XYZ file of C-alpha atoms in Angstrom:
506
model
C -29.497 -6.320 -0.834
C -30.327 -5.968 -4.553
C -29.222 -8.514 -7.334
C -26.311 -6.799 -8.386
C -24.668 -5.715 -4.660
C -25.096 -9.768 -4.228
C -23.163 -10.759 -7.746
C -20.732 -8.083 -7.025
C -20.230 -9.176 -3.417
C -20.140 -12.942 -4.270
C -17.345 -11.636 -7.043
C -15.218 -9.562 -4.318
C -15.118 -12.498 -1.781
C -13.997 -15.077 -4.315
C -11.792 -12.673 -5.791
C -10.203 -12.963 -1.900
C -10.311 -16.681 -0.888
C -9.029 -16.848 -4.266
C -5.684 -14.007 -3.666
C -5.646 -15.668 -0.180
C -5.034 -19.426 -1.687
C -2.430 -18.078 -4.338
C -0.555 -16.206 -1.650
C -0.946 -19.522 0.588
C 0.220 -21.343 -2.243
C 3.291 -19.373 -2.746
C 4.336 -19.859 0.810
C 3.716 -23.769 0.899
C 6.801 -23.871 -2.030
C 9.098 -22.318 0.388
C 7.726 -23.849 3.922
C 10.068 -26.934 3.959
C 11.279 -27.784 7.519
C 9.650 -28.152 10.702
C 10.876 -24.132 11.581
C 9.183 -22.852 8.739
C 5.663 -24.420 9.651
C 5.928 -23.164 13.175
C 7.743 -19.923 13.611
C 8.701 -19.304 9.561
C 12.449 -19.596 10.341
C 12.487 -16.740 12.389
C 13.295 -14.687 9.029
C 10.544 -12.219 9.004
C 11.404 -8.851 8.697
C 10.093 -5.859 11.415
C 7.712 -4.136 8.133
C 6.158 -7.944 6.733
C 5.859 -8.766 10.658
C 4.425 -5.823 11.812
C 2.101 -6.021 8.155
C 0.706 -9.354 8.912
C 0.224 -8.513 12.684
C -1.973 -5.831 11.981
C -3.308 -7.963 9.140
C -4.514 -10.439 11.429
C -5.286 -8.095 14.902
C -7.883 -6.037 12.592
C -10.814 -8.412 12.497
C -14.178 -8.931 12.161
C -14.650 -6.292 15.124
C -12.604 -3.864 13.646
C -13.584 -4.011 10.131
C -17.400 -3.569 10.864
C -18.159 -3.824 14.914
C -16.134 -0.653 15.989
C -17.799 1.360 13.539
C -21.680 -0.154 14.098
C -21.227 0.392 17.791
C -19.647 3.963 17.455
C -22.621 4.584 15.012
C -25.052 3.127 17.325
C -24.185 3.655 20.827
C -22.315 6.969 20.823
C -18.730 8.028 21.548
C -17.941 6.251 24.824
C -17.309 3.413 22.160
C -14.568 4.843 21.057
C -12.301 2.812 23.398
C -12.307 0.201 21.474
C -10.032 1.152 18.862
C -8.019 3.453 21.148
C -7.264 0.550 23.749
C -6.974 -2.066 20.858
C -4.016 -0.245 19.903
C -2.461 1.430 22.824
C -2.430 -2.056 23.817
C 0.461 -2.553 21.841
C 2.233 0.401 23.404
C 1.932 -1.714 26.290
C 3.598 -4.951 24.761
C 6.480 -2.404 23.433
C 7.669 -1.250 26.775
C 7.362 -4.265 29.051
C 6.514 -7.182 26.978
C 8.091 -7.701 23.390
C 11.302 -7.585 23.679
C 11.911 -9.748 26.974
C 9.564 -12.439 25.726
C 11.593 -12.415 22.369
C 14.922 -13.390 24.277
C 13.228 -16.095 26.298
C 13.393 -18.223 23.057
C 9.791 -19.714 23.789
C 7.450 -20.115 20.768
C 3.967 -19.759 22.447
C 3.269 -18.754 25.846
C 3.264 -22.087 27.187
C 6.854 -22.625 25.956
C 7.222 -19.167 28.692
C 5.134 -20.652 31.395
C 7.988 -23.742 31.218
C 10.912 -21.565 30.696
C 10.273 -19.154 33.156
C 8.748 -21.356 36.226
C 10.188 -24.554 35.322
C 7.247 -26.310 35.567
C 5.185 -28.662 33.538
C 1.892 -27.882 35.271
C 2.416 -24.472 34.501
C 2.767 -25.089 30.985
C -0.114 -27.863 30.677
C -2.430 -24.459 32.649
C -1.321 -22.515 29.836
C -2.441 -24.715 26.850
C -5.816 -25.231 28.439
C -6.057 -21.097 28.396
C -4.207 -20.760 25.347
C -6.800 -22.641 23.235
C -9.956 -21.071 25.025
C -8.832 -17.517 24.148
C -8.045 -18.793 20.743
C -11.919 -20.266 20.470
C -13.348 -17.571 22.539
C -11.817 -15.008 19.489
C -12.231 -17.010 16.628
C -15.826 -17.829 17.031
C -16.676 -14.399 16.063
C -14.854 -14.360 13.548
C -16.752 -17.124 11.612
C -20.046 -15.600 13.075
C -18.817 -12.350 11.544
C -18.381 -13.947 7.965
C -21.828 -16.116 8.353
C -23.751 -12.536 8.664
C -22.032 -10.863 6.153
C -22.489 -13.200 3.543
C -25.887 -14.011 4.481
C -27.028 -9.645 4.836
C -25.155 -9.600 0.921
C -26.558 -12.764 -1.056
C -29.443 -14.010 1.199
C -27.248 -17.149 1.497
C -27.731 -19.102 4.991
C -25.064 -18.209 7.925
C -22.951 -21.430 7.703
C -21.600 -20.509 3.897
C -19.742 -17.655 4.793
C -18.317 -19.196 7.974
C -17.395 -22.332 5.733
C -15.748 -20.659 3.524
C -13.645 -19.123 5.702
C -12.434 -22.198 7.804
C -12.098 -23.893 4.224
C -9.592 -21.223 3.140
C -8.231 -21.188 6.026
C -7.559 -25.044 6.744
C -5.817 -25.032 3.450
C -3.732 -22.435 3.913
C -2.474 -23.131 7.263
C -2.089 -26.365 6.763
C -0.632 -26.261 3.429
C 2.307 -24.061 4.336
C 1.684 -23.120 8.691
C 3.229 -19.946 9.402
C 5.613 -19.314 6.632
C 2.139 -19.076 4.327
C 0.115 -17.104 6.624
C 2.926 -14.522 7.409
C 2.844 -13.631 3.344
C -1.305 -13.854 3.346
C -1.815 -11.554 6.424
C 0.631 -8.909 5.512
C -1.285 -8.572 1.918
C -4.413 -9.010 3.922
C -3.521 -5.422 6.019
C -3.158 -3.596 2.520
C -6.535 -4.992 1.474
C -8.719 -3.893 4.276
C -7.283 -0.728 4.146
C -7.722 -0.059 0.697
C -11.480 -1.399 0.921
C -12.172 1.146 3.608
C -10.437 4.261 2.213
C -11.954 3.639 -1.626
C -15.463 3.849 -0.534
C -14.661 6.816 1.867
C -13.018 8.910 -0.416
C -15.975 8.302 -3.397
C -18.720 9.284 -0.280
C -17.236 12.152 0.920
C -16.767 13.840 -2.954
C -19.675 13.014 -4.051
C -22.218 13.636 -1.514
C -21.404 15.048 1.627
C -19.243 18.050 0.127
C -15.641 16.762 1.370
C -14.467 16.301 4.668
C -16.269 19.993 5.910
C -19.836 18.438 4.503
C -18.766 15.491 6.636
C -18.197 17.060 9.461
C -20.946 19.055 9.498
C -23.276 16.163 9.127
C -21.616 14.049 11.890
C -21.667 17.403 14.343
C -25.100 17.510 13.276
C -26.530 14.451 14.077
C -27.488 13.073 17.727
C -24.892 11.722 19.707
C -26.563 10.429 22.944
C -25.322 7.702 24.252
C -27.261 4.377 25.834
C -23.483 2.545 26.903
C -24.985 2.041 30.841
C -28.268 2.769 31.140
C -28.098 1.096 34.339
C -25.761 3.635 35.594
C -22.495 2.017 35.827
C -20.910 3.972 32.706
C -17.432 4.726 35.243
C -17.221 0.715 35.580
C -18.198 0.063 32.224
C -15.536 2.155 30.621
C -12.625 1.037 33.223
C -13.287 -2.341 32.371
C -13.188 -1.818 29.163
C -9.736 -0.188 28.719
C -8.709 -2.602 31.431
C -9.826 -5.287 28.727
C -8.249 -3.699 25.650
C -5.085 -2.154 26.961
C -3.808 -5.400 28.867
C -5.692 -8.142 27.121
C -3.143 -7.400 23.628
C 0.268 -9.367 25.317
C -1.599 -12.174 26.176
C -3.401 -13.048 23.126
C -1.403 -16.225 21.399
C -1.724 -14.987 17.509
C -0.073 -11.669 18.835
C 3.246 -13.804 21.005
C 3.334 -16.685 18.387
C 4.179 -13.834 15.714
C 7.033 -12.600 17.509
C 9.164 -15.249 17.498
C 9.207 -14.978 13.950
C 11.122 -11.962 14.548
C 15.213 -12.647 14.595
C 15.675 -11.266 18.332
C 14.445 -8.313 20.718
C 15.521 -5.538 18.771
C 13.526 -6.396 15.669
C 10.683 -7.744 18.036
C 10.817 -3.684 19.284
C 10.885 -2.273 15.844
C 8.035 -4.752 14.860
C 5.927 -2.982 17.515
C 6.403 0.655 17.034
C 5.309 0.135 13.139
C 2.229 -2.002 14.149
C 1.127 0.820 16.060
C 1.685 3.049 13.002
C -0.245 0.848 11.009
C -3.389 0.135 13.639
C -3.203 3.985 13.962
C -3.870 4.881 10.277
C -6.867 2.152 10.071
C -8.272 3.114 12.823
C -8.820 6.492 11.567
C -11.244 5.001 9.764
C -13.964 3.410 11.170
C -15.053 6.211 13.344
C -15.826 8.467 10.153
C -17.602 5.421 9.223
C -19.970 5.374 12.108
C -20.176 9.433 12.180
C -21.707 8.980 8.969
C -23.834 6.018 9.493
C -25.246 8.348 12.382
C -25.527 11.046 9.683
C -27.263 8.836 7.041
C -28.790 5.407 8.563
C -29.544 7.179 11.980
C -28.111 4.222 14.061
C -30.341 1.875 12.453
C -29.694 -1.611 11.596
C -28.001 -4.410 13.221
C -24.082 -3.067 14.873
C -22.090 -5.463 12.542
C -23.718 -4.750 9.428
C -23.947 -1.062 9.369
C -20.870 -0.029 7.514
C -22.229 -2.245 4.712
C -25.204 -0.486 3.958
C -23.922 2.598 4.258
C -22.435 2.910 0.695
C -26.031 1.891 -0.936
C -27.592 4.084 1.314
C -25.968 7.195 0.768
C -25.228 6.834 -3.035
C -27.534 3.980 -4.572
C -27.392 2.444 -7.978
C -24.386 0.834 -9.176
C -21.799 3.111 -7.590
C -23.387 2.040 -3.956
C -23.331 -1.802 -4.945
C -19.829 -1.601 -6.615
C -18.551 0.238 -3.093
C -20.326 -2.283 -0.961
C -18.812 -5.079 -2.677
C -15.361 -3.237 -1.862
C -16.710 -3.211 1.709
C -17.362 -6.717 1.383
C -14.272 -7.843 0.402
C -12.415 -5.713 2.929
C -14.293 -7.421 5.486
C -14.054 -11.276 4.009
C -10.338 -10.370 4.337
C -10.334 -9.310 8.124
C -12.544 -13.050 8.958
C -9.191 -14.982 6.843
C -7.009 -13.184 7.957
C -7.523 -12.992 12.139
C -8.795 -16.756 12.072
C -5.572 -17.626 9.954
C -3.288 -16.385 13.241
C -5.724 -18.464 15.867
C -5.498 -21.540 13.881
C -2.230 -21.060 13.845
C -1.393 -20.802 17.353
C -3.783 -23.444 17.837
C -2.066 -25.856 15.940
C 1.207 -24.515 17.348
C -0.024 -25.385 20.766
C -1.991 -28.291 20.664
C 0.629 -29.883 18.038
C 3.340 -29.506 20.658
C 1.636 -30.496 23.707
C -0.723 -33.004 22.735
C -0.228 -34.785 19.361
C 3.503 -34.018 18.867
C 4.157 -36.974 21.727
C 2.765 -39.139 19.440
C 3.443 -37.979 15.516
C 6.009 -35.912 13.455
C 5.888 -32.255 14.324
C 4.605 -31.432 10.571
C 1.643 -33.575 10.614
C 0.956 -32.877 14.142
C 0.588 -29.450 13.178
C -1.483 -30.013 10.519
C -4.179 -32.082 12.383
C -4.419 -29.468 14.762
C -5.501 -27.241 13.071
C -8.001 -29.451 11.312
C -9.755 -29.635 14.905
C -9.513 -26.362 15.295
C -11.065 -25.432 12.694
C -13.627 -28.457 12.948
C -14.032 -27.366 16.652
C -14.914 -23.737 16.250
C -17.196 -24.201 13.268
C -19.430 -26.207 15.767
C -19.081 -23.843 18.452
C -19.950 -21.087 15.733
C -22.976 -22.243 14.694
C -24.135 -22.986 18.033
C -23.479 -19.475 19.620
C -25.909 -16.611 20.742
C -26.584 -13.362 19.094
C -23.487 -11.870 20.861
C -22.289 -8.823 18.615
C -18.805 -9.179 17.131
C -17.226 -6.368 18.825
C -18.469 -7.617 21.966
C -17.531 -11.204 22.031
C -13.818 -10.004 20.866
C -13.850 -7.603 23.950
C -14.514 -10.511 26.211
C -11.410 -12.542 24.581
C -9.213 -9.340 25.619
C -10.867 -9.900 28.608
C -9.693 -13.545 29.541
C -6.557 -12.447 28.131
C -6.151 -9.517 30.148
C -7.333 -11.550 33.261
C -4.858 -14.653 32.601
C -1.299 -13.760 30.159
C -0.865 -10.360 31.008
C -0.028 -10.849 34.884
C 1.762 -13.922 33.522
C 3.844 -12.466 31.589
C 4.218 -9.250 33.801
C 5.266 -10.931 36.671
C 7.334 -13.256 35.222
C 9.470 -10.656 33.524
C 9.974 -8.253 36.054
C 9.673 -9.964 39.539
C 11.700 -12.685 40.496
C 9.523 -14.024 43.008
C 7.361 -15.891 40.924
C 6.767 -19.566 41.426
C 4.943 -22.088 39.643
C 2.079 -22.933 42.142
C 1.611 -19.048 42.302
C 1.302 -18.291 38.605
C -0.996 -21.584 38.134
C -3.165 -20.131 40.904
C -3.505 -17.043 39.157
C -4.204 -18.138 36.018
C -6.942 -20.708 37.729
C -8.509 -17.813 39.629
C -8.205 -14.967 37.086
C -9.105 -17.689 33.964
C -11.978 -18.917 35.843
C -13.906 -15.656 36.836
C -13.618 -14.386 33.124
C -14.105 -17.424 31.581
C -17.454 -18.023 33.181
C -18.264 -14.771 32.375
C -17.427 -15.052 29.059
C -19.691 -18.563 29.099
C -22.599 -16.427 30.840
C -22.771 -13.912 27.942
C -22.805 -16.686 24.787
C -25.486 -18.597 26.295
C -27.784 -15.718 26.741
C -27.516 -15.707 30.857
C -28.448 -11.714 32.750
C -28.502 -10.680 35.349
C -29.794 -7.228 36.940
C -27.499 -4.181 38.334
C -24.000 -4.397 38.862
C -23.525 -7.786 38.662
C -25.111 -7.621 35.293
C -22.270 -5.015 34.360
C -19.524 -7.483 35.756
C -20.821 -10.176 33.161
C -20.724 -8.066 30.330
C -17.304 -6.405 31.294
C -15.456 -8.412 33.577
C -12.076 -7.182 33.441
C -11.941 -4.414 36.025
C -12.410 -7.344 38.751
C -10.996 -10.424 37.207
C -7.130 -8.830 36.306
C -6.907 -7.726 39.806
C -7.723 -10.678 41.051
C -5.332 -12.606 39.052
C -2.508 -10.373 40.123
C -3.314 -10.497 43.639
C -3.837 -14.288 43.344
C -0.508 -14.814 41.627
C 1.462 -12.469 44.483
C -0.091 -14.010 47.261
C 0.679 -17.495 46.454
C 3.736 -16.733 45.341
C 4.667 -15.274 48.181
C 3.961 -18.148 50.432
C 5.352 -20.785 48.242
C 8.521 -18.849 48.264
C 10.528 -22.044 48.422
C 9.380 -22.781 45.126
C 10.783 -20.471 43.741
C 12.431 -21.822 40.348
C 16.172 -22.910 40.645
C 17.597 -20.854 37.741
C 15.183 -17.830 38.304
C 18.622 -15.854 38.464
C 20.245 -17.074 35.087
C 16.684 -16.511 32.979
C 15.677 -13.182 34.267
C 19.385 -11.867 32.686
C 18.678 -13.587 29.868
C 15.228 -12.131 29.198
C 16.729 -8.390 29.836
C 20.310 -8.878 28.398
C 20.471 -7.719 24.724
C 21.362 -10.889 22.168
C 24.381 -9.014 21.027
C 26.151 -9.524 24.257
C 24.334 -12.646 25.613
C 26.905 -15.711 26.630
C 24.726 -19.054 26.126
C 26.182 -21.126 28.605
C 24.039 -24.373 28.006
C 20.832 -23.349 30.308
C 17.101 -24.010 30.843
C 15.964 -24.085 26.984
C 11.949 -23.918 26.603
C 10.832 -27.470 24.688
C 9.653 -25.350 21.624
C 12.405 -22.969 21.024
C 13.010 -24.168 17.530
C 16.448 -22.838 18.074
């Protein structure tokens, strides 16, 4: 990049850690008791809710990998955004509401509640905190490149900036702060890709017909499975995307912020609005980086050079720093929610035996942090896009029959969801471990590594049947009493004094 796209750039991102920490600020003066830290005082209204869930689901790989790998692999890629957010259509019908009732904070808390069962819950954590790494990793790798393509600065500023900002924040204020920082987060992302749009398409591809023209006129082959396995590849993929959304722990640990299932509902349906609109955009993106660049470049830097490429001079660099800041915002505000449930987890579990739930919290999330700046810089070459598919993945492979099961079928036991969750977590998991570290392998075993889902979810649901089915006398005493609590509208619920999960916060 020239000079000026650098200074400009360097302006934009400071000009966002900067909004972020005000924001943060803001929040810390009204995040007083232990409720606020952890689940803001379950006072967050379905339109801020469903602003700072979108604010912190659009990330790194949304901001700049879907469009790069549209741009650069063709439109089979185009799953990505469609299964990130029909995932969420998902979560509406079976998941949100339900999950809202059981009164559990993170899906741990659920593993207790519903099961009864410690071990369950301890499983949970372990899984809960390797999804968390597995997503946020990227997300610091994402900032590293960016800052490094725009300024020529090293890799570890931009990812150290980012788990600076976002230690203070969460820290500073936990949820009550990052609920107001996400949802202004959303707006900003959105506004930094439809600026730079709108001043492309005027003034040099004649409007939206020029555009189209140019993306029907460039070459659309695609290379997704050269191998051959393209039917498997794309399976697993929406397999990935459309289940691995419920399980992911800064998607649950948001709704409990919500006041019951209703809101949790309404919450939903406007996310997908919102995912909808923004995901509008990154295809036009990528039809126009196949126009312009060609395909060229590295996937998760594409959408950056796009401006400079089609406009140059000062315009392009003022429209890439735009770009720039969009995408600073997506790294804050996605590795805000995983430090967050982090911190929510591993302060319960771990260090809240031992210390005040506030300060527990707090040093949490310092390790965290700490924890996936380390496993940052020692990481592979994995795109963005990619290495957030494979979170899904363990997600999709782990959670989602979890939480599927244990909502709607009574006859799951403890030693039968544990099982599952071993099995499923354990196949994509080591998959997931096989891709950082660089590991192939040839034909269709290579295609299992880099898209494991299609094999590991149905394992984990056959796993967590089958056991359950022959440890039937484990079934959990008061299985009865929380499935009508999970389904029975809080407007007519009758507590009478049952199972609680340990970190209802009510």
């Amino acid at each position: 990049m020239r000079d000026l796209a650098g200074t400009l750039s360097v302006i934009a991102i400071a000009a966002v850690a900067l909004l972020t920490l005000a924001v943060g600020v803001f929040g810390l003066r009204i995040s007083r008791t232990t409720s606020d830290f952890y689940v803001a005082s379950r006072t967050v209204g379905p339109t801020v809710n469903a602003a700072a869930i979108s604010g912190e689901y659009l990330s790194a790989a949304s901001f700049l990998g879907v469009a790069g790998l549209i741009a650069a692999r063709g439109p089979d890629m185009l799953w990505y955004p469609v299964g990130w957010t029909a995932g969420y259509l998902v979560l509406l019908l079976f998941v949100a509401a339900p999950l809202r009732r059981s009164r559990a904070y993170t899906v741990p808390d659920f593993a207790e509640f519903r099961l009864e069962s410690s071990a369950a819950r301890s499983t949970s954590s372990v899984l809960v905190v390797l999804i968390a790494v597995f997503y946020l990793v990227p997300q610091l790798r994402g900032a590293g490149l960016t800052v490094q393509i725009l300024t020529g600065a090293p890799s570890w500023v931009g990812a150290g900036i980012v788990g600076v900002v976002v230690l203070v924040n969460v820290a500073a204020g936990g949820m009550r702060s990052i609920t107001l920082v996400q949802a202004v987060q959303y707006w900003i992302k959105l506004v930094a890709l439809v600026l730079p749009l709108a001043v492309i398409l005027v003034l040099r591809s004649g409007g939206v017909h020029g555009a189209i023209h140019r993306i029907h006129a460039a070459d659309w082959g695609s290379d997704w499975a050269p191998g051959g396995h393209s039917l498997y590849l794309t399976y697993s993929l929406i397999a990935a995307t459309f289940l691995g959304t419920m399980g992911l722990p800064h998607v649950v640990v948001r709704y409990y912020t919500n006041n019951d299932g209703r809101t949790a509902r309404r919450t939903t349906v406007v996310v997908i609005a919102l995912l909808s609109a923004f995901y509008v955009l990154p295809p036009v993106y990528a039809g126009l980086a196949r126009g312009y660049l060609h395909g060229s470049g590295n996937t998760d830097t594409i959408i950056l050079g796009l401006p400079s490429a089609v406009l140059g001079g000062q315009l392009g660099d003022v429209l890439t720093a735009v770009l720039a800041a969009g995408a600073f915002a997506a790294f804050l505000s996605t590795s805000s929610g995983l430090v967050v449930s982090v911190a929510g987890v591993v302060g319960q579990d771990v260090l809240g035996r031992r210390i005040d739930a506030v300060p527990a919290f707090r040093m949490a999330a310092m390790l965290a942090t700490v924890g996936a700046l380390v496993l940052t810089a020692a990481s592979s070459g994995l795109s963005v896009a990619h290495a957030v598919e494979l979170a899904f993945a363990v997600s999709a492979s782990t959670f989602c029959p979890l939480l599927l099961l244990g909502i709607w079928w009574r006859g799951l036991t403890g030693p039968g969801a544990i099982a599952g969750l071993v099995a499923g977590g354990g196949l994509s998991v080591a998959a997931v471990v096989a891709a950082s570290v660089g590991a192939t392998a040839t034909g269709f075993l290579g295609d299992v590594l880099a898209q494991p889902a299609l094999c590991t979810v149905p394992v984990a649901f056959v796993v967590m049947v089958g056991v359950s089915l022959a440890t039937a006398r484990h079934r959990p005493e008061h299985v009865a009493r929380t499935l009508v609590r999970l389904h029975t509208p809080e407007a007519i619920q009758v507590d009478r004094g049952g199972f609680r999960a340990r970190g209802s916060m009510e």
